[in-house]
């Protein structure tokens, strides 16, 4: 991934709208029919050669979706989405099922190169081997274009492929776990996703295996008026470990684009899943035009005893973010963690947080949320920590810090705590601060310019969360945060 | 090096006049002490040199190295060689002192068109200078000024000064809050930086500091004006008789 200065220079060169990934890939693309209908769902399912039960599953979801109301409790504001004006399927014509790297359209390879995503495993294998290798599943609009290092992972027993492929190759595994963490009718967007999800990643780590490399999925929305509905399912069997990264970008367009994903994680006894996201969807331009509507349901189920799930997210993009990665702490002694940095600038609206549902005994959770608001944006932390009445000796520590830059942004903290067991120990700390004029002057007096000063102070503010990210992502995330805040002072 | 001519300044917010015609000329190699009672405008003078926005200059000019200092942004002044050791150093939560030092040094280098320091070069510099000032590794890892004692804060200021190697050092009440040992360490640090190319303005309320940092010239500031200028013996006289005489003169 490019070096700091290079990134900053490139971004500056683009526009006042400091979005680096706003380019469009010019590629022949096939789209399904417009509009949300049974026909659309059947078309999707057929495109993917899905088993009969899957088609039925989707149709059932669609029927239920028809009976549901769009939720309005979040502190976000947007015009009603016309689901019939959207396409639910768009795929580069050159892609027909998963391919090896040599068969991938060069235009697509060039796109990922431009995005800084390493897809070329051959080069890596032949040349100098970097210390940390990352296997990538690249999802472009509605399809997975390629998954790297598949063979090598297979040797370790790890399954890493697109969910479409998993439905064909490992239907029993998928059937067993799909919808078991986020039920079909969980919420409006999750139900929609269940009906029309196009692609996404599937991971299975067998018992006792420590996944030999980082796994990652990179989502790219390219087509216009196309919703992206991906579905990710990760299962860590007993005593296994996996670290998974998710990244996303989209071109700069005047229209809003819809992204409604579902991610389900299952950790069995003694297993651990670390899920990190760097979300950088197009946030809209400086006037608040365009940008992604990001309505995402992410949930992890600590199903086994002593299991652990940690969510780390860096949210810098999207016009609207509606997202609450959560943990169900079902197994005794299981651990849930949520580390979040949410940066909003311009006209962005973020309503994000987590839920820690303590069901098992001795379960513990930790929430560190750092919200940074600038421009005219609105940034809300919304969280729930609950203990079931049979869940004895549960513990939670929550820390929510907000940093405001400028006068026109807003930050809100909405923590809910529900303890039905008297032995629960839940702690909550919250702070709101501003970068003071005195701090700015002090930094300037030492020779920093305003942007350098803000970047330094902000990096200090988010440090606790950045430390949770895998190394390569930590550096990138820091850069991304600085870039997102460019033009927020002065 | 520095020439302040007929400087008048007021508080931007409410228009209260603080400085009422200051003239001060400081040559390279000289150390000038500025003394005066509380509220006489000493810190205001230092802030205006550094470019703080809270003040408005209504009359006069400041020439630094032949350039009009008042036309420059605070960071440009820093890169041009102006350093202010704050009377009340500001806390920067979450930012390790070491990280702050590196960012500041590289920012100034960049502004001057120099390459960034490599990490080993930077570490070598910091280690050497930190040791002189009794600044420990542990302190360098802590967030800048957060939870620092009064003495630690002042030592951190002087450490920054010695790393940034400014041509004009303005020290605002660097002696306040220091016990006698800390005062000696800090003064030694400052004295090490005295050189024919560098000028210093040492602001203090008490003569005590000037036993350690011996000035070439002493000025007395009262109600926004320099009311008396003399040699180092002026400080001793003030110590004995207090400011009463001069406060009266200015009124
Ligand atoms: N930013 C400010 N806002 C309001 N009053 C100020 C401000 N800065 C200085 N003053 C006032 O100006 C006068 C001079 O202050 P200062 O320069 O700090 O004096 P000294 O450093 O000599 O004690 C004092 O009366 C002080 O209260
Ligand atoms: Mg003062």
XYZ file of C-alpha atoms and ligand atoms in Angstrom:
769
model
C 0.000 0.000 0.000
C 1.280 3.463 -0.849
C 3.345 5.558 1.516
C 1.850 8.346 3.601
C 3.067 11.330 1.653
C 2.264 9.775 -1.665
C -1.263 9.061 -0.544
C -1.779 12.563 0.737
C -0.371 14.119 -2.420
C -2.541 11.978 -4.633
C -5.609 12.859 -2.690
C -4.824 16.539 -2.764
C -4.343 16.351 -6.493
C -7.785 14.877 -7.062
C -10.203 17.480 -5.851
C -11.553 19.305 -2.889
C -13.546 16.155 -2.435
C -10.749 14.209 -0.889
C -11.773 10.761 -1.955
C -9.032 8.760 -3.506
C -10.976 5.795 -4.776
C -13.640 7.646 -6.733
C -12.645 6.362 -10.170
C -14.936 4.174 -12.253
C -13.721 1.007 -13.943
C -14.820 0.928 -17.551
C -15.803 -2.671 -18.043
C -18.542 -4.537 -19.850
C -21.061 -5.447 -17.273
C -24.150 -7.561 -17.167
C -27.091 -6.439 -15.049
C -30.169 -8.275 -13.909
C -33.638 -6.806 -14.302
C -34.398 -3.661 -12.344
C -36.570 -3.840 -9.264
C -37.183 -6.092 -6.305
C -39.353 -9.068 -7.193
C -39.635 -12.830 -6.987
C -38.289 -12.892 -10.514
C -35.188 -10.963 -9.454
C -34.576 -13.412 -6.622
C -35.024 -16.452 -8.876
C -32.721 -14.877 -11.455
C -30.015 -14.301 -8.829
C -30.291 -17.771 -7.429
C -30.181 -19.320 -10.890
C -27.152 -17.214 -11.854
C -25.348 -18.804 -8.963
C -26.514 -22.354 -9.558
C -27.850 -22.473 -6.064
C -29.512 -25.517 -4.561
C -33.297 -25.501 -4.394
C -33.431 -24.933 -0.629
C -31.438 -21.751 -1.020
C -33.843 -20.345 -3.574
C -36.709 -21.073 -1.203
C -34.817 -19.496 1.682
C -34.423 -16.318 -0.329
C -38.051 -16.256 -1.454
C -39.197 -16.705 2.100
C -37.028 -13.749 3.104
C -38.527 -11.644 0.341
C -42.066 -12.454 1.485
C -41.176 -11.433 5.014
C -39.457 -8.286 3.843
C -42.715 -7.221 2.212
C -44.368 -7.177 5.630
C -41.677 -5.115 7.363
C -41.282 -1.392 7.976
C -38.085 0.537 7.523
C -36.726 1.379 11.007
C -36.535 5.042 11.955
C -35.004 5.020 15.413
C -31.467 5.821 14.308
C -30.217 9.396 14.270
C -29.852 9.483 10.501
C -31.902 11.264 7.912
C -32.273 10.285 4.262
C -34.989 10.141 1.616
C -36.924 6.908 1.280
C -35.163 4.278 -0.783
C -37.000 3.113 -3.877
C -36.127 -0.556 -4.007
C -37.679 -0.898 -7.431
C -35.284 1.623 -8.930
C -32.308 -0.547 -8.050
C -30.516 -3.339 -9.808
C -29.753 -6.378 -7.687
C -27.243 -7.991 -9.929
C -24.287 -6.531 -11.781
C -21.230 -8.467 -12.795
C -18.327 -7.913 -15.150
C -19.099 -9.976 -18.263
C -15.696 -11.556 -18.185
C -16.334 -13.283 -14.882
C -17.980 -16.660 -14.974
C -17.506 -18.329 -11.655
C -14.272 -18.182 -9.701
C -11.144 -18.216 -11.767
C -7.448 -18.437 -11.329
C -5.527 -15.189 -11.422
C -4.251 -15.548 -14.996
C -7.809 -15.681 -16.275
C -8.984 -12.540 -14.538
C -9.764 -9.577 -16.794
C -6.699 -7.273 -16.825
C -9.029 -4.302 -16.359
C -10.114 -5.764 -13.021
C -6.560 -6.537 -11.978
C -5.643 -2.955 -12.800
C -8.554 -1.729 -10.677
C -7.389 -3.615 -7.629
C -3.841 -2.513 -8.222
C -5.022 1.082 -8.267
C -6.838 0.431 -5.006
C -3.656 -0.958 -3.521
C -5.018 -4.463 -3.022
C -2.477 -7.236 -3.490
C -3.977 -9.918 -5.754
C -0.821 -11.227 -7.342
C 0.128 -14.200 -5.282
C 2.476 -15.574 -7.966
C 4.760 -12.588 -7.657
C 4.725 -12.870 -3.947
C 5.537 -16.566 -4.101
C 8.309 -16.139 -6.654
C 9.940 -13.034 -5.275
C 10.736 -11.821 -1.813
C 8.213 -13.125 0.593
C 6.759 -10.409 2.774
C 6.433 -11.232 6.434
C 2.693 -10.983 6.572
C 0.859 -12.508 3.677
C -2.801 -11.835 3.159
C -5.223 -13.982 1.205
C -7.818 -11.847 -0.583
C -11.335 -12.482 -1.794
C -12.102 -9.658 -4.216
C -15.776 -8.883 -4.638
C -16.664 -6.579 -7.550
C -20.295 -5.460 -7.596
C -22.275 -8.689 -7.234
C -19.580 -11.292 -7.738
C -16.363 -12.558 -6.301
C -13.714 -11.992 -8.957
C -10.949 -14.056 -7.467
C -9.763 -15.551 -4.207
C -6.040 -15.799 -3.678
C -3.964 -18.403 -1.818
C -6.855 -20.844 -1.937
C -4.688 -23.886 -2.549
C -2.234 -23.079 0.169
C -5.054 -22.530 2.642
C -6.677 -25.779 1.620
C -3.538 -27.621 2.687
C -4.119 -26.318 6.196
C -7.733 -27.432 5.932
C -8.993 -23.867 5.777
C -11.871 -23.141 3.425
C -11.783 -19.622 2.032
C -13.953 -18.939 -0.974
C -16.882 -16.903 -2.177
C -20.204 -17.719 -0.567
C -21.571 -18.663 -3.992
C -18.889 -21.273 -4.364
C -19.461 -22.472 -0.811
C -23.140 -22.978 -1.585
C -22.141 -25.273 -4.422
C -19.177 -27.028 -2.826
C -20.036 -27.128 0.868
C -23.831 -26.855 0.996
C -24.144 -28.717 4.294
C -21.813 -26.371 6.133
C -23.561 -23.336 4.737
C -27.012 -24.715 5.463
C -26.037 -25.462 9.036
C -24.775 -21.983 9.857
C -26.340 -19.484 7.455
C -28.918 -17.393 9.281
C -28.042 -19.028 12.586
C -26.546 -15.834 13.979
C -28.546 -13.229 12.096
C -31.958 -14.816 11.512
C -33.734 -14.076 8.258
C -36.179 -11.721 9.956
C -33.662 -10.055 12.254
C -34.188 -6.573 10.871
C -35.347 -4.784 7.755
C -32.007 -4.634 5.964
C -30.887 -8.090 7.054
C -34.103 -9.528 5.670
C -33.589 -7.685 2.407
C -30.063 -9.021 2.290
C -31.280 -12.563 2.902
C -33.494 -12.282 -0.160
C -31.053 -10.734 -2.576
C -27.490 -11.200 -1.319
C -25.211 -11.557 -4.283
C -21.810 -12.627 -3.058
C -19.424 -12.409 -0.169
C -16.913 -14.585 1.579
C -17.103 -17.903 3.324
C -14.523 -19.086 5.816
C -14.284 -22.329 7.723
C -11.370 -22.997 10.055
C -11.272 -26.610 11.166
C -10.793 -27.777 14.717
C -7.453 -26.846 16.250
C -6.160 -24.948 13.231
C -4.557 -21.564 13.486
C -5.169 -19.970 10.092
C -1.695 -19.589 8.524
C -2.330 -16.122 7.113
C -4.616 -13.123 7.370
C -7.783 -13.490 5.342
C -9.436 -10.520 3.775
C -12.294 -9.493 1.572
C -12.243 -6.388 -0.499
C -15.598 -5.016 -1.603
C -15.901 -2.668 -4.531
C -19.139 -1.179 -5.834
C -18.615 -0.054 -9.419
C -21.942 -0.069 -11.242
C -24.465 2.727 -11.041
C -27.853 2.244 -9.362
C -26.824 -1.145 -8.139
C -27.211 -2.230 -4.585
C -24.485 -4.294 -3.055
C -25.705 -6.968 -0.694
C -22.928 -9.178 0.389
C -23.056 -11.958 2.853
C -20.138 -13.182 4.873
C -20.086 -16.273 7.016
C -17.118 -17.246 9.151
C -16.990 -20.366 11.266
C -14.136 -21.037 13.651
C -14.366 -24.609 14.840
C -13.132 -25.737 18.250
C -9.776 -24.334 19.288
C -9.129 -22.545 16.001
C -8.043 -18.982 15.287
C -8.526 -16.614 12.392
C -7.907 -12.943 11.737
C -10.027 -11.470 9.005
C -9.941 -8.053 7.366
C -12.559 -6.300 5.332
C -12.044 -3.266 3.123
C -14.392 -1.356 0.856
C -14.513 1.527 -1.609
C -16.793 2.819 -4.328
C -16.620 5.333 -7.188
C -17.596 8.914 -6.706
C -21.121 9.285 -8.029
C -23.835 11.876 -7.654
C -26.521 9.358 -6.753
C -26.594 7.563 -3.463
C -25.835 3.880 -3.563
C -27.146 1.246 -1.224
C -24.997 -1.259 0.595
C -26.734 -3.688 2.946
C -24.457 -6.470 4.094
C -24.800 -9.220 6.639
C -21.835 -10.744 8.404
C -22.215 -13.762 10.653
C -19.439 -15.149 12.832
C -19.562 -18.380 14.782
C -16.887 -19.278 17.319
C -17.088 -22.726 18.868
C -15.334 -23.884 22.066
C -11.971 -22.181 22.627
C -12.012 -20.591 19.182
C -11.106 -16.996 18.424
C -12.143 -14.703 15.578
C -10.674 -11.282 15.052
C -12.644 -9.284 12.501
C -11.282 -5.939 11.350
C -12.917 -3.498 8.974
C -11.601 -0.446 7.264
C -14.707 1.073 5.738
C -14.035 3.711 3.165
C -17.104 3.844 0.954
C -17.540 7.089 -0.945
C -18.832 9.564 1.699
C -20.480 12.046 -0.680
C -18.921 15.259 -1.929
C -18.255 18.412 0.085
C -21.825 19.574 -0.567
C -23.317 16.353 0.744
C -24.206 14.994 -2.672
C -23.899 11.281 -3.400
C -22.280 8.689 -1.181
C -23.073 5.222 0.040
C -25.941 4.318 2.351
C -24.378 1.676 4.514
C -26.883 -0.442 6.429
C -25.011 -3.369 7.809
C -25.796 -6.155 10.246
C -22.740 -7.758 11.764
C -23.002 -10.212 14.569
C -20.765 -12.760 16.172
C -21.913 -15.725 18.190
C -19.526 -16.955 20.869
C -21.304 -20.258 20.772
C -18.703 -22.331 22.552
C -17.153 -21.983 25.976
C -13.978 -19.875 26.255
C -14.510 -18.527 22.772
C -13.644 -15.000 21.767
C -14.778 -12.590 19.099
C -13.221 -9.160 18.599
C -14.563 -6.547 16.198
C -12.315 -3.697 15.223
C -13.638 -1.084 12.856
C -12.365 2.070 11.292
C -15.261 3.886 9.683
C -14.348 6.836 7.527
C -16.649 6.565 4.538
C -20.336 6.376 3.567
C -22.914 9.143 3.552
C -24.913 7.183 6.101
C -23.608 4.481 8.376
C -25.994 2.281 10.321
C -24.003 -0.481 11.859
C -23.729 -2.287 15.192
C -21.273 -5.192 15.149
C -22.334 -7.263 18.121
C -21.420 -10.298 20.180
C -23.686 -12.889 21.652
C -21.740 -14.271 24.582
C -23.449 -17.624 24.819
C -20.604 -19.906 25.860
C -19.422 -19.715 29.461
C -16.257 -17.643 29.884
C -16.558 -16.246 26.391
C -15.183 -12.815 25.556
C -16.486 -10.119 23.232
C -14.609 -7.016 22.198
C -15.504 -3.997 20.118
C -12.987 -1.373 19.123
C -14.214 1.390 16.914
C -13.039 4.576 15.306
C -15.777 6.439 13.510
C -14.775 9.561 11.628
C -17.389 11.838 10.133
C -16.772 14.947 8.086
C -18.738 16.992 5.549
C -22.389 15.943 5.705
C -21.791 12.355 6.811
C -24.152 10.758 9.311
C -22.980 7.907 11.497
C -25.122 5.925 13.904
C -22.976 3.040 15.032
C -22.049 1.055 18.085
C -22.331 -2.448 19.395
C -24.359 -4.886 21.416
C -22.843 -7.215 23.972
C -25.400 -9.786 24.982
C -24.177 -11.736 27.990
C -25.933 -15.113 28.173
C -23.202 -17.359 29.557
C -21.561 -17.342 32.957
C -18.321 -15.434 33.523
C -18.568 -13.785 30.173
C -16.806 -10.500 29.686
C -16.827 -7.742 27.137
C -14.958 -4.594 26.379
C -16.043 -1.646 24.251
C -13.737 1.158 23.204
C -15.376 3.645 20.885
C -13.695 6.748 19.513
C -15.879 9.100 17.522
C -14.415 12.033 15.655
C -16.791 14.562 14.162
C -15.890 17.418 11.874
C -17.604 19.596 9.283
C -21.401 19.440 9.514
C -21.497 15.772 10.297
C -23.397 13.879 12.947
C -21.822 11.032 14.865
C -23.767 8.860 17.288
C -22.557 5.980 19.406
C -25.401 3.619 20.250
C -24.652 0.615 22.407
C -26.366 -2.052 24.429
C -24.833 -4.170 27.161
C -27.146 -6.754 28.690
C -26.884 -9.651 31.097
C -29.378 -12.516 31.106
C -30.690 -13.461 34.524
C -28.802 -16.752 34.478
C -25.577 -15.110 33.380
C -23.677 -14.759 36.622
C -20.437 -12.856 37.086
C -20.445 -11.024 33.796
C -18.259 -8.019 33.253
C -18.280 -5.145 30.797
C -16.109 -2.140 30.420
C -17.254 0.573 28.033
C -15.355 3.666 27.098
C -16.868 6.139 24.635
C -14.842 9.147 23.680
C -15.907 11.844 21.261
C -13.683 14.434 19.713
C -15.226 17.439 18.016
C -13.475 19.491 15.387
C -15.194 22.764 14.553
C -18.534 24.195 15.627
C -21.089 22.692 13.288
C -20.813 18.976 13.952
C -22.621 16.894 16.526
C -21.690 13.935 18.706
C -24.108 11.828 20.727
C -23.702 8.874 23.023
C -26.640 6.558 23.650
C -25.657 3.702 25.935
C -28.275 1.183 27.076
C -27.521 -1.109 29.975
C -29.824 -3.964 31.004
C -28.658 -6.176 33.794
C -30.957 -8.922 35.011
C -28.328 -10.548 37.169
C -27.115 -8.793 40.293
C -23.573 -10.122 40.018
C -22.918 -8.234 36.770
C -20.245 -5.553 36.863
C -20.783 -3.061 34.085
C -18.666 0.057 33.883
C -19.230 2.937 31.535
C -17.036 5.947 30.905
C -17.668 8.680 28.399
C -15.843 11.847 27.451
C -16.371 14.580 24.905
C -13.531 16.863 24.003
C -12.527 19.395 21.445
C -9.185 20.176 19.954
C -8.625 23.405 21.834
C -7.203 26.579 20.354
C -4.435 26.357 22.922
C -3.456 22.882 21.742
C -3.455 24.032 18.139
C -1.358 27.091 18.939
C 1.102 25.013 20.920
C 1.587 22.613 18.006
C 1.882 25.431 15.479
C 4.460 27.144 17.698
C 6.524 23.981 17.381
C 6.399 24.245 13.612
C 3.527 21.990 12.588
C 0.948 23.272 10.156
C -2.732 22.953 11.024
C -3.232 19.664 9.228
C -0.167 18.094 10.798
C -1.335 19.282 14.205
C -4.840 17.850 13.792
C -3.450 14.572 12.480
C -1.116 14.285 15.475
C -3.819 15.004 18.039
C -6.344 12.743 16.321
C -3.839 9.907 16.082
C -3.268 10.278 19.795
C -7.000 10.127 20.363
C -7.517 6.908 18.390
C -4.296 5.154 19.406
C -5.937 2.594 21.689
C -8.041 1.305 18.821
C -5.379 1.490 16.115
C -3.248 -0.811 18.258
C -5.897 -3.499 17.842
C -5.538 -3.573 14.065
C -3.138 -5.848 12.227
C 0.084 -3.936 11.492
C -0.406 -3.286 7.762
C -3.891 -2.001 8.324
C -2.907 0.178 11.252
C -0.667 2.342 9.107
C -3.244 2.555 6.346
C -6.015 3.363 8.803
C -4.046 6.219 10.309
C -3.492 7.719 6.883
C -7.112 7.292 6.001
C -8.215 9.119 9.126
C -5.916 12.056 8.401
C -7.164 12.222 4.836
C -10.798 12.042 5.886
C -10.248 15.038 8.127
C -8.388 17.136 5.606
C -9.922 20.562 5.222
C -11.669 20.235 8.576
C -9.714 23.072 10.183
C -9.163 26.703 9.344
C 18.195 39.964 14.950
C 14.975 41.156 16.554
C 13.639 44.649 16.608
C 10.331 45.579 18.173
C 9.229 49.108 17.357
C 6.488 51.007 19.152
C 4.398 47.878 19.609
C 0.807 48.434 20.704
C -1.504 45.479 21.134
C -4.905 44.708 22.556
C -7.003 41.696 23.316
C -8.860 40.862 20.109
C -12.043 39.846 21.878
C -12.752 42.890 24.012
C -10.287 45.507 22.785
C -8.497 45.946 26.130
C -5.120 47.497 25.460
C -2.253 45.484 26.981
C 0.945 46.638 25.294
C 1.335 50.386 24.983
C 4.379 51.125 22.898
C 7.218 48.653 23.364
C 10.641 49.200 21.841
C 13.162 46.426 22.145
C 16.223 45.512 20.137
C 17.932 42.184 20.650
C 21.131 41.272 18.847
C 22.405 37.794 18.115
C 24.337 36.396 21.050
C 22.535 38.529 23.624
C 20.366 37.474 26.525
C 17.737 39.987 27.564
C 15.726 39.616 30.723
C 12.225 41.053 30.853
C 11.004 41.546 34.402
C 7.877 43.061 35.761
C 4.944 42.633 38.092
C 2.140 40.201 37.386
C -0.231 41.437 34.745
C 2.255 43.871 33.199
C 2.023 42.140 29.795
C 5.084 39.863 29.776
C 3.248 36.769 28.544
C 1.290 38.862 26.070
C 4.550 40.048 24.560
C 5.780 36.467 24.231
C 2.503 35.324 22.630
C 2.587 38.147 20.123
C 6.119 37.183 19.144
C 4.901 33.626 18.585
C 1.758 34.707 16.709
C -1.140 33.826 18.982
C -4.444 34.923 17.485
C -5.986 36.264 20.688
C -4.139 39.555 20.310
C -4.394 42.328 17.796
C -1.463 44.580 17.022
C -2.776 48.102 16.569
C 0.495 49.917 15.995
C 4.174 49.248 15.490
C 6.143 46.434 13.922
C 8.431 43.515 14.660
C 11.396 42.828 12.409
C 13.031 39.433 12.735
C 16.051 38.544 10.590
C 15.098 41.457 8.366
C 11.556 40.220 7.810
C 8.225 41.441 9.057
C 7.387 38.877 11.724
C 3.769 39.975 12.062
C 3.086 38.878 8.480
C 4.032 35.287 9.250
C 1.879 32.400 10.505
C 2.869 30.832 13.837
C 4.298 27.715 12.168
C 6.285 29.868 9.716
C 7.723 31.822 12.622
C 8.703 28.551 14.287
C 10.433 27.338 11.158
C 12.171 30.722 10.884
C 13.625 30.173 14.365
C 11.216 31.559 16.953
C 10.708 29.324 19.967
C 8.483 30.013 22.943
C 8.912 28.051 26.163
C 5.395 28.410 27.574
C 4.645 29.640 31.057
C 1.891 27.001 31.145
C 2.798 24.179 28.734
C -0.258 22.608 27.077
C -1.291 18.979 27.533
C -1.602 16.840 24.422
C -3.432 13.661 25.506
C -2.610 10.399 23.759
C 0.451 11.778 21.997
C 3.686 10.375 23.384
C 6.272 13.069 24.054
C 8.669 11.260 21.741
C 6.113 11.258 18.932
C 5.451 14.939 19.451
C 9.157 15.764 19.296
C 9.588 13.816 16.096
C 6.582 15.420 14.432
C 7.711 18.916 15.411
C 11.294 18.413 14.256
C 10.254 16.929 10.949
C 7.640 19.601 10.358
C 10.281 22.305 10.749
C 12.724 20.411 8.596
C 10.102 20.043 5.912
C 9.273 23.751 6.045
C 12.961 24.503 5.538
C 13.263 22.028 2.672
C 15.348 19.521 4.624
C 14.851 15.757 4.596
C 13.058 14.016 7.453
C 15.276 12.609 10.181
C 15.747 8.864 10.143
C 14.499 7.106 13.258
C 18.014 6.161 14.473
C 19.310 9.711 13.972
C 16.317 11.104 15.776
C 16.700 8.659 18.661
C 20.371 9.479 19.028
C 19.633 13.199 19.251
C 16.830 12.799 21.742
C 18.747 10.418 23.981
C 21.714 12.739 24.279
C 19.708 15.874 24.970
C 17.192 14.179 27.239
C 19.981 12.842 29.445
C 21.356 16.384 29.965
C 17.968 17.500 31.232
C 17.280 14.451 33.374
C 14.385 13.505 31.137
C 13.875 9.754 31.372
C 12.800 7.321 28.666
C 9.682 6.693 30.692
C 8.780 10.353 30.551
C 9.331 10.438 26.789
C 6.796 7.650 26.385
C 4.114 9.450 28.355
C 1.658 11.777 26.612
C 3.131 15.255 26.382
C 2.634 17.275 29.582
C -0.240 15.036 30.731
C 0.269 14.431 34.432
C 3.745 15.952 34.291
C 4.866 17.758 37.446
C 5.683 21.455 37.147
C 9.371 20.635 36.877
C 8.811 17.926 34.268
C 6.820 20.313 32.123
C 9.561 22.919 32.160
C 12.248 20.363 31.423
C 10.180 19.095 28.495
C 9.970 22.653 27.160
C 13.729 23.098 27.324
C 14.234 19.694 25.723
C 12.110 20.803 22.798
C 14.057 24.024 22.606
C 17.386 22.251 22.495
C 16.180 19.828 19.803
C 14.631 22.497 17.600
C 17.683 24.770 17.849
C 15.830 28.077 17.365
C 17.668 31.362 16.782
C 15.361 33.263 19.113
C 14.427 31.645 22.419
C 11.645 33.242 24.411
C 11.349 31.769 27.895
C 8.220 32.723 29.789
C 8.562 32.217 33.559
C 10.561 29.073 33.038
C 11.547 29.234 36.707
C 8.033 29.133 38.104
C 7.187 25.893 39.857
C 10.787 24.713 39.968
C 12.638 23.667 43.094
C 16.275 24.619 43.403
C 17.672 21.418 41.818
C 15.309 21.564 38.886
C 16.114 25.231 38.450
C 19.805 24.372 38.185
C 19.212 21.616 35.623
C 16.957 23.778 33.486
C 19.327 26.742 33.667
C 22.258 24.594 32.642
C 20.212 23.398 29.698
C 19.487 26.965 28.704
C 23.068 28.119 29.177
C 24.284 25.332 26.911
C 22.217 26.905 24.164
C 23.774 30.324 24.527
C 25.764 31.032 21.427
C 26.865 33.987 19.273
C 24.166 33.108 16.701
C 21.333 32.850 19.165
C 19.371 35.449 21.093
C 17.255 34.927 24.192
C 14.468 36.784 25.902
C 14.096 35.494 29.440
C 10.874 36.567 31.082
C 10.740 36.282 34.830
C 9.105 37.743 37.841
C 11.989 36.945 40.177
C 15.665 37.657 40.075
C 16.467 34.112 41.266
C 16.600 32.685 37.713
C 19.029 35.392 36.655
C 21.640 34.104 39.115
C 21.802 31.058 36.886
C 21.131 32.554 33.478
C 23.050 35.772 33.615
C 21.534 38.372 31.262
C 23.338 41.022 29.235
C 20.446 43.455 29.496
C 17.529 43.764 31.904
C 14.242 45.487 31.081
C 11.438 46.342 33.422
C 7.971 46.068 31.963
C 5.096 47.804 33.673
C 1.574 48.336 32.396
C 2.543 47.418 28.889
C 5.613 49.627 28.618
C 9.315 49.198 29.187
C 9.973 51.664 31.983
C 13.619 50.963 32.669
C 16.533 49.257 30.984
C 19.854 48.430 32.569
C 22.547 45.832 33.147
C 22.296 42.693 35.234
C 22.614 44.749 38.420
C 19.135 46.162 37.724
C 17.711 42.782 38.571
C 19.433 42.817 41.949
C 18.115 46.256 42.673
C 14.591 45.079 41.863
C 15.056 42.155 44.170
C 15.878 44.544 46.997
C 13.368 47.333 46.375
C 10.538 45.586 44.557
C 8.643 46.987 41.577
C 6.901 49.766 43.461
C 9.113 52.560 42.104
C 8.603 51.584 38.499
C 4.918 50.877 38.720
C 4.551 54.421 39.980
C 6.680 55.841 37.163
C 4.541 54.210 34.501
C 1.256 55.458 35.877
N -6.313 36.248 26.215
C -6.592 37.139 27.186
N -7.872 37.430 27.500
C -8.166 38.314 28.475
N -7.256 38.962 29.187
C -5.951 38.744 28.936
C -5.564 37.815 27.927
N -4.220 37.776 27.876
C -3.798 38.642 28.823
N -4.827 39.227 29.451
C -4.739 40.240 30.489
O -3.712 41.130 30.115
C -2.919 41.508 31.215
C -1.470 41.104 30.993
O -1.374 39.692 31.101
P -0.028 38.883 30.892
O 0.558 39.261 29.608
O -0.330 37.450 31.093
O 0.860 39.436 32.083
P 2.125 38.818 32.793
O 2.612 37.669 31.985
O 3.076 39.960 32.841
O 1.692 38.424 34.157
C -3.547 40.867 32.433
O -4.420 41.796 33.017
C -4.318 39.709 31.850
O -5.424 39.378 32.638
Mg 2.907 35.656 32.409
